[in-house]
Short mmCIF file of N, CA, C and O in Angstrom, two decimals:
data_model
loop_
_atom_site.label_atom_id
_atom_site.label_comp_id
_atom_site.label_asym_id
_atom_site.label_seq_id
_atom_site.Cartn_x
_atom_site.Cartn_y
_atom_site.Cartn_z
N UNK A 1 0.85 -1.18 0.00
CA UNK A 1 0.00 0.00 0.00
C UNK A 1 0.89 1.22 0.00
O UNK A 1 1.82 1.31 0.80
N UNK A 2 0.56 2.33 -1.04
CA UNK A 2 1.26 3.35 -0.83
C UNK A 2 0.37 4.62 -0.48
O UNK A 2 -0.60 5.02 -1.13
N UNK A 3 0.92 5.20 0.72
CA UNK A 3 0.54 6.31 1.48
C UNK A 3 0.89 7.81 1.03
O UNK A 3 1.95 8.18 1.52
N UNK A 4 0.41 8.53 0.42
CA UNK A 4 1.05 9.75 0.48
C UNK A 4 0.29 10.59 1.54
O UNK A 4 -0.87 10.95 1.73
N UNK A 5 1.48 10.73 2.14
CA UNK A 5 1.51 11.31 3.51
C UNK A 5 1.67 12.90 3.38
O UNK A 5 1.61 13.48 2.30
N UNK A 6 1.90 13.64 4.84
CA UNK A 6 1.85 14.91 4.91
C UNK A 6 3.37 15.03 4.82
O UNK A 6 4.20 14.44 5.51
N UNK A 7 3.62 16.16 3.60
CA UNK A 7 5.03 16.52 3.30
C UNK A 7 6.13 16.63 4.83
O UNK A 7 7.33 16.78 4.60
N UNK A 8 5.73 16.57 6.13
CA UNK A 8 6.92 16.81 7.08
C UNK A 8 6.85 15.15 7.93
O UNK A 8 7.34 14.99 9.05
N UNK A 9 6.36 14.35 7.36
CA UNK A 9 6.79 13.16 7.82
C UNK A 9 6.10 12.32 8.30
O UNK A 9 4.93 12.70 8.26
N UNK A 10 6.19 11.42 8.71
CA UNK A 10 5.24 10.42 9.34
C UNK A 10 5.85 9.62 10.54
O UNK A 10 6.78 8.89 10.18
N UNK A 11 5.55 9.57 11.97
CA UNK A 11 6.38 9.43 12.94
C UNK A 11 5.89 7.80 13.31
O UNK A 11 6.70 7.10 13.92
N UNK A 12 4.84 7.36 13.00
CA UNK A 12 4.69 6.54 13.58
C UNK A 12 3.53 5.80 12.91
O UNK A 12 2.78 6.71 12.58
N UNK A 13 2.80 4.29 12.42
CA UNK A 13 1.88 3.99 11.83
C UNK A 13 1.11 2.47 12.73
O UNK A 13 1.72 1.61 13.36
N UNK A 14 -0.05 2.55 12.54
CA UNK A 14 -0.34 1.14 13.00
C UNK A 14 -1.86 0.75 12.07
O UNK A 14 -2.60 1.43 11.36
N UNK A 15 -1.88 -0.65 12.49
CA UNK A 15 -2.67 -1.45 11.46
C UNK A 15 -3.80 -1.68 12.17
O UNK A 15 -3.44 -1.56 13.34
N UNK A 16 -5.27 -2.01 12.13
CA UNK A 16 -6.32 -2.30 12.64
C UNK A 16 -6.23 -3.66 12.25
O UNK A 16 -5.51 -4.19 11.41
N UNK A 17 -7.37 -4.28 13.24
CA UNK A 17 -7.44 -6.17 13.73
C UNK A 17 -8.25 -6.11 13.41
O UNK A 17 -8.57 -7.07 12.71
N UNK A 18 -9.05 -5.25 13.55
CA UNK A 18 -10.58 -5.27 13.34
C UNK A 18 -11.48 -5.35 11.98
O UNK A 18 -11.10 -4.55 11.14
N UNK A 19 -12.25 -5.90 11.72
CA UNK A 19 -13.09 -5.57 10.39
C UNK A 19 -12.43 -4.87 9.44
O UNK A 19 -11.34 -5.32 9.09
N UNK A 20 -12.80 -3.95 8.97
CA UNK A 20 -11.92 -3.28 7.63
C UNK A 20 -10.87 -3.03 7.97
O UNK A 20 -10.70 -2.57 9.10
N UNK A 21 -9.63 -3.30 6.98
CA UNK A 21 -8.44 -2.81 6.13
C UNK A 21 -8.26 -1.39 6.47
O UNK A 21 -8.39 -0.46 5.69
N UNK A 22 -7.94 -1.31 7.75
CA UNK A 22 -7.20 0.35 8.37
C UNK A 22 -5.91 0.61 8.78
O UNK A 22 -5.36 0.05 9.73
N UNK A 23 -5.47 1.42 8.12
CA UNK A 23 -4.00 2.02 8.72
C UNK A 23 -4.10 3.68 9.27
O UNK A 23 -4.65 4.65 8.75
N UNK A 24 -3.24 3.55 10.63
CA UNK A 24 -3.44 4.92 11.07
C UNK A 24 -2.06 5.66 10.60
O UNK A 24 -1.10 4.98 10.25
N UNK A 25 -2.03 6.81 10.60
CA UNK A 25 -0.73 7.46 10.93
C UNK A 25 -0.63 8.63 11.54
O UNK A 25 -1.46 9.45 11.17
N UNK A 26 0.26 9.05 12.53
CA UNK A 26 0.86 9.86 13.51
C UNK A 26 2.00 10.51 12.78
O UNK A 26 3.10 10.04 12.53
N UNK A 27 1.37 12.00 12.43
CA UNK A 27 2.57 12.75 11.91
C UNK A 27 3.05 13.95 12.12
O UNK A 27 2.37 14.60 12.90
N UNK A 28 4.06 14.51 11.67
CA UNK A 28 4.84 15.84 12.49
C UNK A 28 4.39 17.03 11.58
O UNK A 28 5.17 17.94 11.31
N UNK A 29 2.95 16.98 11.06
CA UNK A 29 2.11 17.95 10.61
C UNK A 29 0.80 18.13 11.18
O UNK A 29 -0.31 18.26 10.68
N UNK A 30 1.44 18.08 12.85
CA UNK A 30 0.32 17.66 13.77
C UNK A 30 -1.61 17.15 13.61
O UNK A 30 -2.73 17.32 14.09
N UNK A 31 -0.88 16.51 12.65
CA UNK A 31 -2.49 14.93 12.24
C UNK A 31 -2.28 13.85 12.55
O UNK A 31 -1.21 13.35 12.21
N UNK A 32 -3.09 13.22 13.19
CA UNK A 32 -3.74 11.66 12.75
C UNK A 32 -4.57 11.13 11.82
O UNK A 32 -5.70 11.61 11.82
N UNK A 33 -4.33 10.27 11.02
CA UNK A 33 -5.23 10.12 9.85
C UNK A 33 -5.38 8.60 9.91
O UNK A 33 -4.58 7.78 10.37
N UNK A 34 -6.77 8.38 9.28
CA UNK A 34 -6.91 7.14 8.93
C UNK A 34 -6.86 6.85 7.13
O UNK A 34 -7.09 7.60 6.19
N UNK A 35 -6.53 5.73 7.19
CA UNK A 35 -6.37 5.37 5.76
C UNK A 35 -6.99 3.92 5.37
O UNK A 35 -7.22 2.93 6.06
N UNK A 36 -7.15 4.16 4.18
CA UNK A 36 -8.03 2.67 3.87
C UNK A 36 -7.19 2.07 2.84
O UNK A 36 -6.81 2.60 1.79
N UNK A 37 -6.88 0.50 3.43
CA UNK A 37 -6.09 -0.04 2.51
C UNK A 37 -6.50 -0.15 1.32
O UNK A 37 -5.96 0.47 0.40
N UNK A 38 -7.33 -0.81 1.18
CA UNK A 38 -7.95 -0.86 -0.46
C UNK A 38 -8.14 -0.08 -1.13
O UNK A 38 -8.32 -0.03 -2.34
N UNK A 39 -8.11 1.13 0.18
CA UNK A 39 -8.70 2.66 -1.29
C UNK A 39 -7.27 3.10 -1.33
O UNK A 39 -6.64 3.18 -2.39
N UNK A 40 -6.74 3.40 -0.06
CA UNK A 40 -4.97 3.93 -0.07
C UNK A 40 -5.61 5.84 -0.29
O UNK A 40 -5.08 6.81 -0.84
N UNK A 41 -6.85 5.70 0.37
CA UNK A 41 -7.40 7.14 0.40
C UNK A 41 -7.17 7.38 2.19
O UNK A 41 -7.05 6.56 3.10
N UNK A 42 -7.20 8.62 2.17
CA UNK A 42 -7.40 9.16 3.81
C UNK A 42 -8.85 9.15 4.33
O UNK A 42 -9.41 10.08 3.75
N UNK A 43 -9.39 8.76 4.83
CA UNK A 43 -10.79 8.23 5.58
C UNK A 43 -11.20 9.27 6.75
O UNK A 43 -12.35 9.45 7.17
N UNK A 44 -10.09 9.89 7.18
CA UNK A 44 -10.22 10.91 8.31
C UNK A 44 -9.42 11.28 8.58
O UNK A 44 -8.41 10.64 8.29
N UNK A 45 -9.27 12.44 9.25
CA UNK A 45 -8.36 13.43 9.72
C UNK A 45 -8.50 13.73 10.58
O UNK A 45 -9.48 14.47 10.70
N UNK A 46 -7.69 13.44 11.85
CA UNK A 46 -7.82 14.14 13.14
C UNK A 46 -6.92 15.81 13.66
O UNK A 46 -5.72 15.82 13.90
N UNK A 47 -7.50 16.63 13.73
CA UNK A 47 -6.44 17.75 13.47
C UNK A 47 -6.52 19.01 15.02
O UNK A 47 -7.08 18.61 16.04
N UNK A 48 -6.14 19.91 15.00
CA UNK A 48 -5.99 20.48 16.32
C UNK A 48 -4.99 20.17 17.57
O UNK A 48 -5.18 20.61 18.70
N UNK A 49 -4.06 19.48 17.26
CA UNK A 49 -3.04 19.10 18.19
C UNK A 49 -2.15 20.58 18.15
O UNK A 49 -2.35 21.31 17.18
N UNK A 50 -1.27 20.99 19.09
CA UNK A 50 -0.74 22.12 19.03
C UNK A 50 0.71 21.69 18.90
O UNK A 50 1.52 22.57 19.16
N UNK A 51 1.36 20.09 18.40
CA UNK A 51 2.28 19.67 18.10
C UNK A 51 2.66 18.67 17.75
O UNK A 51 1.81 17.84 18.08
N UNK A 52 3.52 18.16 17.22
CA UNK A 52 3.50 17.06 16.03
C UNK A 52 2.99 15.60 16.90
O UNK A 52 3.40 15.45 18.06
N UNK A 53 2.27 14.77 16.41
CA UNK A 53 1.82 13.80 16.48
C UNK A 53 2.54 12.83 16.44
O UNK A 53 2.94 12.44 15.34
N UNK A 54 2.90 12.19 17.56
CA UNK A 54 4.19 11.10 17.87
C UNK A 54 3.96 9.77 17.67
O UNK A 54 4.80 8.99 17.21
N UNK A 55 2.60 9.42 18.08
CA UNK A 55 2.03 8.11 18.25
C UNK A 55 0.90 7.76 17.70
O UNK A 55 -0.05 8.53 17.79
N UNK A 56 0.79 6.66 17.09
CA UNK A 56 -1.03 6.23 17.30
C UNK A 56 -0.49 4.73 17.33
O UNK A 56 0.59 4.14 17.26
N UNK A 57 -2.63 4.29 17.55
CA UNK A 57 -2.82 2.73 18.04
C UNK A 57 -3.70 2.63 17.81
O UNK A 57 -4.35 3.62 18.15
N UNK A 58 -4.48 1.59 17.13
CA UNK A 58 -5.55 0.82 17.38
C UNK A 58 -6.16 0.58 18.76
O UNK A 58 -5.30 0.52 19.65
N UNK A 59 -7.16 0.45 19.09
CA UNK A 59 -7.54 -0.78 20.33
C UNK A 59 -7.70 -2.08 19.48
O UNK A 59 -8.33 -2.31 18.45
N UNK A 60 -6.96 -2.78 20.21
CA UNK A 60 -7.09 -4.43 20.65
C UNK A 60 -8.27 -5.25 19.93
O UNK A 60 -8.23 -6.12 19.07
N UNK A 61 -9.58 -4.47 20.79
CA UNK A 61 -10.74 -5.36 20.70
C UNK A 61 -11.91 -4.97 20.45
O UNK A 61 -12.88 -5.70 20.28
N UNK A 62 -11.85 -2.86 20.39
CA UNK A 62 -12.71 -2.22 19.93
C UNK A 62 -12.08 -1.34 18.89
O UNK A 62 -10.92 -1.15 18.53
N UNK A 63 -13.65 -0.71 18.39
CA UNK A 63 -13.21 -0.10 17.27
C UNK A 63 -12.94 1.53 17.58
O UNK A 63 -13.59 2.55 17.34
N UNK A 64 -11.76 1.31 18.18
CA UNK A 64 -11.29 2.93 18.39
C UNK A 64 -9.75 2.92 18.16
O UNK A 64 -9.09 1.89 18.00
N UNK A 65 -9.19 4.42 18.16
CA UNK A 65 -8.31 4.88 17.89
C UNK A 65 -7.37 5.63 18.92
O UNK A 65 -6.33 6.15 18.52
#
């Protein structure tokens, strides 16, 4: 799958267990985004952090982020 990401980087990525084909990413253009494997589109945007985005995760066993 190829991601085009936010031009200042991508710090960190993780995969969903769950039902659909999700990849998150944590990046230093202070977003979280979701992405859909099959589409390899951005699905959502989490935005308003006041600094770059270090981490993300799935849950385990629910469907959160």
């Amino acid at each position: 799958v190829f991601i085009l990401g936010p031009p200042d980087g991508i710090w960190d990525i993780s995969v969903s267990r769950l039902g659909h084909p999700l990849i998150g990413t944590a990046s230093a253009d202070k977003t979280a985004r979701i992405w859909g494997v099959d589409s390899g589109r951005c699905l959502s945007s989490y935005v308003g952090h006041n600094g770059s985005v270090n981490s993300i995760a799935f849950h385990p066993t629910q469907d959160l982020v």
